[in-house]
Amino acid sequence: MAESGDWASRPYLQPRQSQRSLARRLVSAPTSTTHRRLNSDEVSLNSQPLADENLGFAPPSSVSPEPRSWLHMGTTGPTSPPMATTATNWPEDGDRSFTPSPNLTSGFPQSHQRQATRPKPASLQFEDVPADYYSPPGSSQPFFSPRARFQHSRTDSRSNLLNTPSTTAWRSPRTPPPYSAVMPSARKWYHWRPAWFMYLSFLFGVCCAIGHHIFYKTLDGKPAQDQLAMLRYGTVLSFATKAGLVAAIVIAFKQRIWTTVRSKFLSVAALDSLFAATEDITSLLNIEIYKRAKIAVLLASFIWLTPIIIILTSNTLVVEPALQVDNTTCRGIQTLNFAKEELEEWRSPTKIDGITGLSVSLWNTTSTNMSSPDWRDYYTAPSDQFTQTASSAAYMGHAVMSNTATIDICGSGWNCTYTVSFTAPAYKCSEQANGVGSVVKPLGDQKPPEEFSNTKFLIPEGNYSYKAFTTGGEYSNMQMNDTWAGGIPKTNPPYPETLGAFRTEPVIWIGYSIRANPKEKGPQNKSEPGWDDAYIPKVIACENYEAEYTVTFNLTGGQQFTNVTERKYLRRVIDTNWLQNEDANDGTNDNITATPKSNYIYPRDVHNYRRVAAFHSIGYQLRYFVQGGIESYQVDVPIQTTKAVQTRLLDPKHDYFTRPGLADNIQEFYEDMIFSFFSNPQFVSVVWAASPDRSAGTVPGDVSTAYPCVRSRLENVFRYHERDLWIVYSVAILLALCGLVSGTLAILENEGVLRNTRFSSIVAATRGPALEKLGWVGPEQASDLPRDLKNVKVGYGIVHRANGLGVVQEDTSYPERVIWDNGEIRYGFGLEGDVRQRKSEASLFRRSTVMG
C-alpha cells in the first residue's frame, strides 16, 4: 500500500530553549542506538522534513522503506527504518498514547504495523534514540536560535496527526504536553529570582553587623552582669554577620567559577582546585588558579579569612573596673543643729528610741525648788562625752567618724559625697606680729596680754618656740566658794546677779617661731653662729565666732574626708572684751571683768545661755589643747608644757616647731572637733539633714530622712570599643561588597542565570562523549588521576559533534552556531579544541549569546 503522505515528512519535535539544554526528540529504532538523557523541558510539535544524513537532501515520498545504513556515533551498519509505535498509557503522566494513521501505516510492511508497547523509563534513565535522527551538515533542518525562542509556527493539524512520531518521550507530570503552545508569562520585577539570595545574604550580614553594634552600645557602661551570656550573644551576632557575608561571597564565587571556565581553558588539576577552593584550603596551593582565576581565588581567600571577623570583634566588648556615679538620695545623712541644746533640759533629757540624748555641757543649780525666785541652772563644764569626742579628734589628727557611717549613709559597697550646711562655732585667727622685735597689735578692742606685747619671748630673742595664752577671761567652774553638791550655794539667797554669767569668751594668743630656711636644720642654740637670723617669731590671735558652715563630706573606702567650702562668720560668741588686771568683786568666785557688761550672757536667758554654753564648751576643748608652751633654747632638746604636742599643730619631725600655716591649722583643728559630733549621734545637736528638727540618735534612716547625695563605687562594667568593631566590619563589608559586584558581573556574563556547583549541574555539564576519550582511572587508586591527565586543558562551551569521518558538524547557513542532530546547541566540558567557548552579553532579565 502506497504512502498517502511523504515518508520523509515525519514530524520532528522542535524543542523550546531551556536554561540548561534543549529538549530532545525520541523515536524508536530497532537497531543500533545511542544513549541520551531525557529532561522535562517544554517542547512544541512541529512538522519538518528530515534531511538525509549522508547525501544532504530529502528522499522522495514514493520511496518505500527498505534497509538503509544509519550513522551511529561515528559507526555505520545496516538498519531498518524506524518502526511506528504507540506508547502505553502511564497513569502518573496522563494519557499520552498515539494511534498511527492509516495513511501513515498503509505503506509499511505488516511487521511495521504492529503496535509496540514501551515501558516508562525511570528518572534520569537513558533512552535509546536512533542515530538516524541527527541531521547532517548542510541540511535544511532548522536549528535553534535564542532569538527565535518564542516564535510560533503555523502547521496543518491533519498533517500533524498523520506525522505523529513513532515513539513518544517520557516527560515529567509537571511538563506541559509537547503539543502545548502556551508561552510562559514574563515574570514581574518583584517575582523571586535566585540571584536575589546573594544580595539578601549580604544585606543580612550588614544588618547583623548593625545589630551587633546596637547590642554592644546598649551594654556600654552598664554593670557587667551575666558576662558570659552577653559575650555569647555578641559572638552569635558576629557569627551571623560572618555567615551572611560568606553566603553572599560563596554564591559570587560559584558564578565566577563558571565565568572562568566559560572563557578560559584550565588543567584538570586547576579545575579540581578551583571547584574545591572553598572547602579544601590546600586547593589554594595550585599556582595555575592564581594565574587563570585571580578573582575567584580572591573570593575564596576572603571566605577562608572571615573567621578573623569573629576573633577580632570578640575583643570589642570588655569588662573593666569603672567608677559608677549615681546622683541619688541617702537616708543616713546627718547635720548639726545647736538649737537643740537650747531646748535640752538636763532633768528630763531627750529620749531617742529609748536612748538618752547627750548634751555638750554639764549643769549646776542654785536650788532644788524650781519654783523659787532665786532658782536658776548655770554652766559648770563640758560634758564627759564631748570631752572624749574632742580628745579623740585631737589625738587622731582628724575628725572622728562612726564605724558604720559608710554603710548607714552610703550603703554597702558604696562611697558617697554629700553637702550639708549648719551653724556652729568657729575660731577666727589673724596675724598680730611678724619678725624679730615686732610689737603685737591689738585684736580689735582687745589688747594682748602683757607678756605678748612684743615677740621678745620667742626665739631667737627669747626661749620659746611656741607659747599660747588661752585663759584670759576664762569662765570659772566654781562660781561660788562654798557650795553643796550640784553647785547649790551654801549661802542664803539672794545670790549675786552675775552668778553663772558668761562675761567674755577667751581670746587665744599664740606666739611661735619658724625657721627662716625650713629645709635646713639651722643652729641649735644661741652659741652657734647664725642663730639670730635662723628663726622668725610671729604672733596670732583667735576669737570664737558663731559661723555658718557649708561642708562637703566624702565617705570613701571607709574613711571620712571633709572640705569646708564656705565659712561665714556671723558674730562673736560673746561680744565683750576682757579687761586685764581688773577684778569684778561681785560676790562670786569669778572675778573676770569685761566690757560692755550689757553683753553678758545670764542664766535667766535660758535658751541663749544654753546655746552659748555649748559653744563655750567646744571652744574650751580647743583652748585646753593649745594652752602652754615649748622652750627651745636648745632646739634639739625641747621642753614642753602643753598638750599641743599631742595634736596636729606641732611637727615632731622638726623639733616640735609648728607646722606651716598655724592660723589655718587652728581653724581646721577646731573643725575636726565639731565634725566629730557625727561619730556619736546620741548628741541631741546631731539631727537628720532632711529633717533638722529631729535628733538622729542611733535610729537608722528611712524614706523621710532621704537627702541628696552622690553615690559612687568601683565596679565591673561593660566597655564597648566602637571604633575597633567598625574597623573590622567596615573592611569585611567593603570586601564583601566588592565580591558582590564581582558576582553580579559574573551573573551577567553567565547570561543572567544563577549557576551552582551541585551534583546535577556537574553531571549536566560533563554529559556526552566529549570527555570519554580520556582515561579517568589512575594506576594506583581509583580516586587518583594520572599525572598527565591532570595537565590536560579543559574548558566549558559549545561541544562539537564529530561525524563518522571525524569531521565537526556545523551549520553552514549560520557558521556561528554549532548544532547537533535535533537542532540543539549542546554545552558542556570538553578538551581544548573540542569545545568552542563564547562571550556573553547579558543582563539579569535578557540574554543574548555570541560566539567567542
mmCIF file of N, CA and C in Angstrom, residues 321-392:
data_model
loop_
_atom_site.group_PDB
_atom_site.id
_atom_site.type_symbol
_atom_site.label_atom_id
_atom_site.label_comp_id
_atom_site.label_asym_id
_atom_site.label_seq_id
_atom_site.Cartn_x
_atom_site.Cartn_y
_atom_site.Cartn_z
ATOM 1 N N PRO A 321 37.029 47.707 85.400
ATOM 2 C CA PRO A 321 36.522 48.479 86.541
ATOM 3 C C PRO A 321 36.330 49.936 86.155
ATOM 4 N N ALA A 322 35.253 50.491 86.626
ATOM 5 C CA ALA A 322 34.948 51.898 86.331
ATOM 6 C C ALA A 322 34.226 52.499 87.529
ATOM 7 N N LEU A 323 34.373 53.776 87.669
ATOM 8 C CA LEU A 323 33.717 54.495 88.757
ATOM 9 C C LEU A 323 32.294 54.814 88.348
ATOM 10 N N GLN A 324 31.360 54.193 89.028
ATOM 11 C CA GLN A 324 29.951 54.454 88.757
ATOM 12 C C GLN A 324 29.467 55.559 89.688
ATOM 13 N N VAL A 325 28.936 56.585 89.115
ATOM 14 C CA VAL A 325 28.452 57.732 89.875
ATOM 15 C C VAL A 325 26.939 57.775 89.749
ATOM 16 N N ASP A 326 26.289 57.891 90.889
ATOM 17 C CA ASP A 326 24.830 57.853 90.921
ATOM 18 C C ASP A 326 24.314 59.031 91.738
ATOM 19 N N ASN A 327 23.696 59.971 91.094
ATOM 20 C CA ASN A 327 23.082 61.102 91.795
ATOM 21 C C ASN A 327 21.740 60.641 92.358
ATOM 22 N N THR A 328 21.704 60.503 93.642
ATOM 23 C CA THR A 328 20.516 59.921 94.259
ATOM 24 C C THR A 328 20.323 60.542 95.636
ATOM 25 N N THR A 329 19.674 59.811 96.506
ATOM 26 C CA THR A 329 19.479 60.256 97.885
ATOM 27 C C THR A 329 19.992 59.184 98.827
ATOM 28 N N CYS A 330 20.476 59.632 99.967
ATOM 29 C CA CYS A 330 20.954 58.729 101.014
ATOM 30 C C CYS A 330 20.127 58.987 102.272
ATOM 31 N N ARG A 331 19.815 57.932 102.981
ATOM 32 C CA ARG A 331 18.892 58.044 104.114
ATOM 33 C C ARG A 331 19.568 58.359 105.439
ATOM 34 N N GLY A 332 20.860 58.209 105.523
ATOM 35 C CA GLY A 332 21.512 58.340 106.822
ATOM 36 C C GLY A 332 22.303 59.622 107.000
ATOM 37 N N ILE A 333 22.082 60.628 106.160
ATOM 38 C CA ILE A 333 22.874 61.856 106.233
ATOM 39 C C ILE A 333 22.394 62.711 107.415
ATOM 40 N N GLN A 334 23.367 63.186 108.168
ATOM 41 C CA GLN A 334 23.073 63.980 109.369
ATOM 42 C C GLN A 334 23.749 65.341 109.277
ATOM 43 N N THR A 335 23.276 66.254 110.098
ATOM 44 C CA THR A 335 23.854 67.596 110.205
ATOM 45 C C THR A 335 23.780 68.031 111.666
ATOM 46 N N LEU A 336 24.165 69.270 111.927
ATOM 47 C CA LEU A 336 24.166 69.797 113.295
ATOM 48 C C LEU A 336 23.144 70.901 113.436
ATOM 49 N N ASN A 337 22.481 70.867 114.570
ATOM 50 C CA ASN A 337 21.522 71.923 114.904
ATOM 51 C C ASN A 337 21.636 72.192 116.408
ATOM 52 N N PHE A 338 22.435 73.247 116.744
ATOM 53 C CA PHE A 338 22.677 73.529 118.162
ATOM 54 C C PHE A 338 21.485 74.216 118.829
ATOM 55 N N ALA A 339 20.445 74.445 118.067
ATOM 56 C CA ALA A 339 19.210 74.907 118.692
ATOM 57 C C ALA A 339 18.642 73.830 119.606
ATOM 58 N N LYS A 340 18.990 72.585 119.358
ATOM 59 C CA LYS A 340 18.556 71.504 120.227
ATOM 60 C C LYS A 340 19.158 71.647 121.630
ATOM 61 N N GLU A 341 20.364 72.239 121.726
ATOM 62 C CA GLU A 341 20.974 72.489 123.028
ATOM 63 C C GLU A 341 20.171 73.537 123.809
ATOM 64 N N GLU A 342 19.539 74.439 123.120
ATOM 65 C CA GLU A 342 18.734 75.460 123.793
ATOM 66 C C GLU A 342 17.537 74.826 124.494
ATOM 67 N N LEU A 343 17.027 73.731 123.926
ATOM 68 C CA LEU A 343 15.809 73.114 124.457
ATOM 69 C C LEU A 343 16.096 71.944 125.398
ATOM 70 N N GLU A 344 17.346 71.587 125.525
ATOM 71 C CA GLU A 344 17.668 70.389 126.298
ATOM 72 C C GLU A 344 17.632 70.702 127.798
ATOM 73 N N GLU A 345 16.777 69.987 128.506
ATOM 74 C CA GLU A 345 16.646 70.105 129.962
ATOM 75 C C GLU A 345 17.294 68.885 130.588
ATOM 76 N N TRP A 346 18.330 69.142 131.391
ATOM 77 C CA TRP A 346 19.095 68.011 131.901
ATOM 78 C C TRP A 346 18.299 67.138 132.873
ATOM 79 N N ARG A 347 17.198 67.700 133.469
ATOM 80 C CA ARG A 347 16.366 66.913 134.385
ATOM 81 C C ARG A 347 15.471 65.934 133.619
ATOM 82 N N SER A 348 15.099 66.299 132.451
ATOM 83 C CA SER A 348 14.268 65.416 131.600
ATOM 84 C C SER A 348 14.898 65.372 130.214
ATOM 85 N N PRO A 349 15.964 64.630 130.068
ATOM 86 C CA PRO A 349 16.717 64.613 128.810
ATOM 87 C C PRO A 349 15.894 64.019 127.673
ATOM 88 N N THR A 350 16.284 64.351 126.483
ATOM 89 C CA THR A 350 15.633 63.841 125.272
ATOM 90 C C THR A 350 15.872 62.343 125.151
ATOM 91 N N LYS A 351 14.804 61.620 124.805
ATOM 92 C CA LYS A 351 14.903 60.192 124.578
ATOM 93 C C LYS A 351 14.794 59.922 123.071
ATOM 94 N N ILE A 352 15.759 59.212 122.514
ATOM 95 C CA ILE A 352 15.754 58.875 121.092
ATOM 96 C C ILE A 352 15.759 57.361 120.975
ATOM 97 N N ASP A 353 14.621 56.794 120.620
ATOM 98 C CA ASP A 353 14.461 55.350 120.522
ATOM 99 C C ASP A 353 14.820 54.673 121.847
ATOM 100 N N GLY A 354 14.391 55.327 122.917
ATOM 101 C CA GLY A 354 14.630 54.784 124.237
ATOM 102 C C GLY A 354 15.998 55.066 124.798
ATOM 103 N N ILE A 355 16.861 55.742 124.030
ATOM 104 C CA ILE A 355 18.219 56.049 124.484
ATOM 105 C C ILE A 355 18.292 57.521 124.830
ATOM 106 N N THR A 356 18.912 57.833 125.959
ATOM 107 C CA THR A 356 19.003 59.214 126.420
ATOM 108 C C THR A 356 19.940 60.009 125.528
ATOM 109 N N GLY A 357 19.457 61.189 125.146
ATOM 110 C CA GLY A 357 20.280 62.080 124.349
ATOM 111 C C GLY A 357 21.359 62.727 125.202
ATOM 112 N N LEU A 358 22.440 63.137 124.547
ATOM 113 C CA LEU A 358 23.585 63.718 125.236
ATOM 114 C C LEU A 358 23.701 65.194 124.922
ATOM 115 N N SER A 359 24.123 65.933 125.950
ATOM 116 C CA SER A 359 24.355 67.365 125.801
ATOM 117 C C SER A 359 25.853 67.631 125.819
ATOM 118 N N VAL A 360 26.235 68.804 125.350
ATOM 119 C CA VAL A 360 27.639 69.192 125.319
ATOM 120 C C VAL A 360 28.100 69.692 126.687
ATOM 121 N N SER A 361 27.159 70.142 127.492
ATOM 122 C CA SER A 361 27.509 70.838 128.734
ATOM 123 C C SER A 361 27.005 70.109 129.973
ATOM 124 N N LEU A 362 27.668 70.407 131.088
ATOM 125 C CA LEU A 362 27.214 69.948 132.401
ATOM 126 C C LEU A 362 26.674 71.158 133.166
ATOM 127 N N TRP A 363 25.686 70.867 134.055
ATOM 128 C CA TRP A 363 24.984 71.969 134.693
ATOM 129 C C TRP A 363 25.000 71.834 136.222
ATOM 130 N N ASN A 364 24.977 73.029 136.878
ATOM 131 C CA ASN A 364 24.709 73.153 138.314
ATOM 132 C C ASN A 364 23.411 73.915 138.482
ATOM 133 N N THR A 365 22.939 73.972 139.723
ATOM 134 C CA THR A 365 21.696 74.692 140.009
ATOM 135 C C THR A 365 21.827 75.409 141.349
ATOM 136 N N THR A 366 20.991 76.379 141.509
ATOM 137 C CA THR A 366 21.021 77.137 142.777
ATOM 138 C C THR A 366 20.045 76.575 143.783
ATOM 139 N N SER A 367 19.084 75.742 143.346
ATOM 140 C CA SER A 367 18.068 75.238 144.280
ATOM 141 C C SER A 367 17.415 74.016 143.685
ATOM 142 N N THR A 368 16.958 73.176 144.581
ATOM 143 C CA THR A 368 16.183 72.027 144.119
ATOM 144 C C THR A 368 14.735 72.396 143.886
ATOM 145 N N ASN A 369 14.353 73.579 144.411
ATOM 146 C CA ASN A 369 12.993 74.065 144.255
ATOM 147 C C ASN A 369 12.948 74.962 143.029
ATOM 148 N N MET A 370 12.428 74.414 141.945
ATOM 149 C CA MET A 370 12.429 75.143 140.694
ATOM 150 C C MET A 370 11.456 76.309 140.709
ATOM 151 N N SER A 371 10.542 76.328 141.716
ATOM 152 C CA SER A 371 9.590 77.442 141.811
ATOM 153 C C SER A 371 10.144 78.616 142.619
ATOM 154 N N SER A 372 11.331 78.426 143.194
ATOM 155 C CA SER A 372 11.936 79.503 143.986
ATOM 156 C C SER A 372 12.342 80.641 143.068
ATOM 157 N N PRO A 373 12.142 81.906 143.519
ATOM 158 C CA PRO A 373 12.520 83.045 142.668
ATOM 159 C C PRO A 373 14.024 83.145 142.463
ATOM 160 N N ASP A 374 14.824 82.533 143.307
ATOM 161 C CA ASP A 374 16.273 82.565 143.147
ATOM 162 C C ASP A 374 16.807 81.331 142.394
ATOM 163 N N TRP A 375 15.873 80.515 141.924
ATOM 164 C CA TRP A 375 16.305 79.290 141.244
ATOM 165 C C TRP A 375 16.800 79.600 139.825
ATOM 166 N N ARG A 376 17.907 78.989 139.480
ATOM 167 C CA ARG A 376 18.399 79.022 138.116
ATOM 168 C C ARG A 376 19.493 77.953 137.961
ATOM 169 N N ASP A 377 19.583 77.419 136.757
ATOM 170 C CA ASP A 377 20.665 76.488 136.403
ATOM 171 C C ASP A 377 21.800 77.298 135.784
ATOM 172 N N TYR A 378 23.018 76.876 136.056
ATOM 173 C CA TYR A 378 24.162 77.575 135.457
ATOM 174 C C TYR A 378 25.218 76.554 135.025
ATOM 175 N N TYR A 379 26.033 76.984 134.117
ATOM 176 C CA TYR A 379 27.023 76.134 133.431
ATOM 177 C C TYR A 379 28.142 75.745 134.377
ATOM 178 N N THR A 380 28.587 74.498 134.225
ATOM 179 C CA THR A 380 29.703 74.033 135.032
ATOM 180 C C THR A 380 30.939 73.749 134.161
ATOM 181 N N ALA A 381 30.786 72.813 133.167
ATOM 182 C CA ALA A 381 31.943 72.399 132.354
ATOM 183 C C ALA A 381 31.437 71.609 131.158
ATOM 184 N N PRO A 382 32.323 71.303 130.198
ATOM 185 C CA PRO A 382 31.930 70.415 129.087
ATOM 186 C C PRO A 382 31.591 69.026 129.603
ATOM 187 N N SER A 383 30.665 68.370 128.951
ATOM 188 C CA SER A 383 30.283 67.013 129.354
ATOM 189 C C SER A 383 31.425 66.043 129.070
ATOM 190 N N ASP A 384 31.403 64.971 129.810
ATOM 191 C CA ASP A 384 32.456 63.972 129.641
ATOM 192 C C ASP A 384 32.399 63.329 128.250
ATOM 193 N N GLN A 385 31.175 63.138 127.734
ATOM 194 C CA GLN A 385 31.040 62.516 126.419
ATOM 195 C C GLN A 385 31.662 63.390 125.333
ATOM 196 N N PHE A 386 31.421 64.710 125.456
ATOM 197 C CA PHE A 386 32.028 65.563 124.439
ATOM 198 C C PHE A 386 33.538 65.682 124.643
ATOM 199 N N THR A 387 33.971 65.682 125.869
ATOM 200 C CA THR A 387 35.415 65.717 126.134
ATOM 201 C C THR A 387 36.102 64.529 125.482
ATOM 202 N N GLN A 388 35.461 63.391 125.579
ATOM 203 C CA GLN A 388 36.007 62.199 124.934
ATOM 204 C C GLN A 388 36.047 62.372 123.423
ATOM 205 N N THR A 389 34.954 62.892 122.847
ATOM 206 C CA THR A 389 34.890 63.064 121.394
ATOM 207 C C THR A 389 35.947 64.053 120.918
ATOM 208 N N ALA A 390 36.056 65.205 121.624
ATOM 209 C CA ALA A 390 37.038 66.208 121.225
ATOM 210 C C ALA A 390 38.460 65.696 121.400
ATOM 211 N N SER A 391 38.694 64.977 122.442
ATOM 212 C CA SER A 391 40.033 64.442 122.663
ATOM 213 C C SER A 391 40.410 63.447 121.578
ATOM 214 N N SER A 392 39.435 62.632 121.158
ATOM 215 C CA SER A 392 39.713 61.674 120.082
ATOM 216 C C SER A 392 40.118 62.395 118.807
#
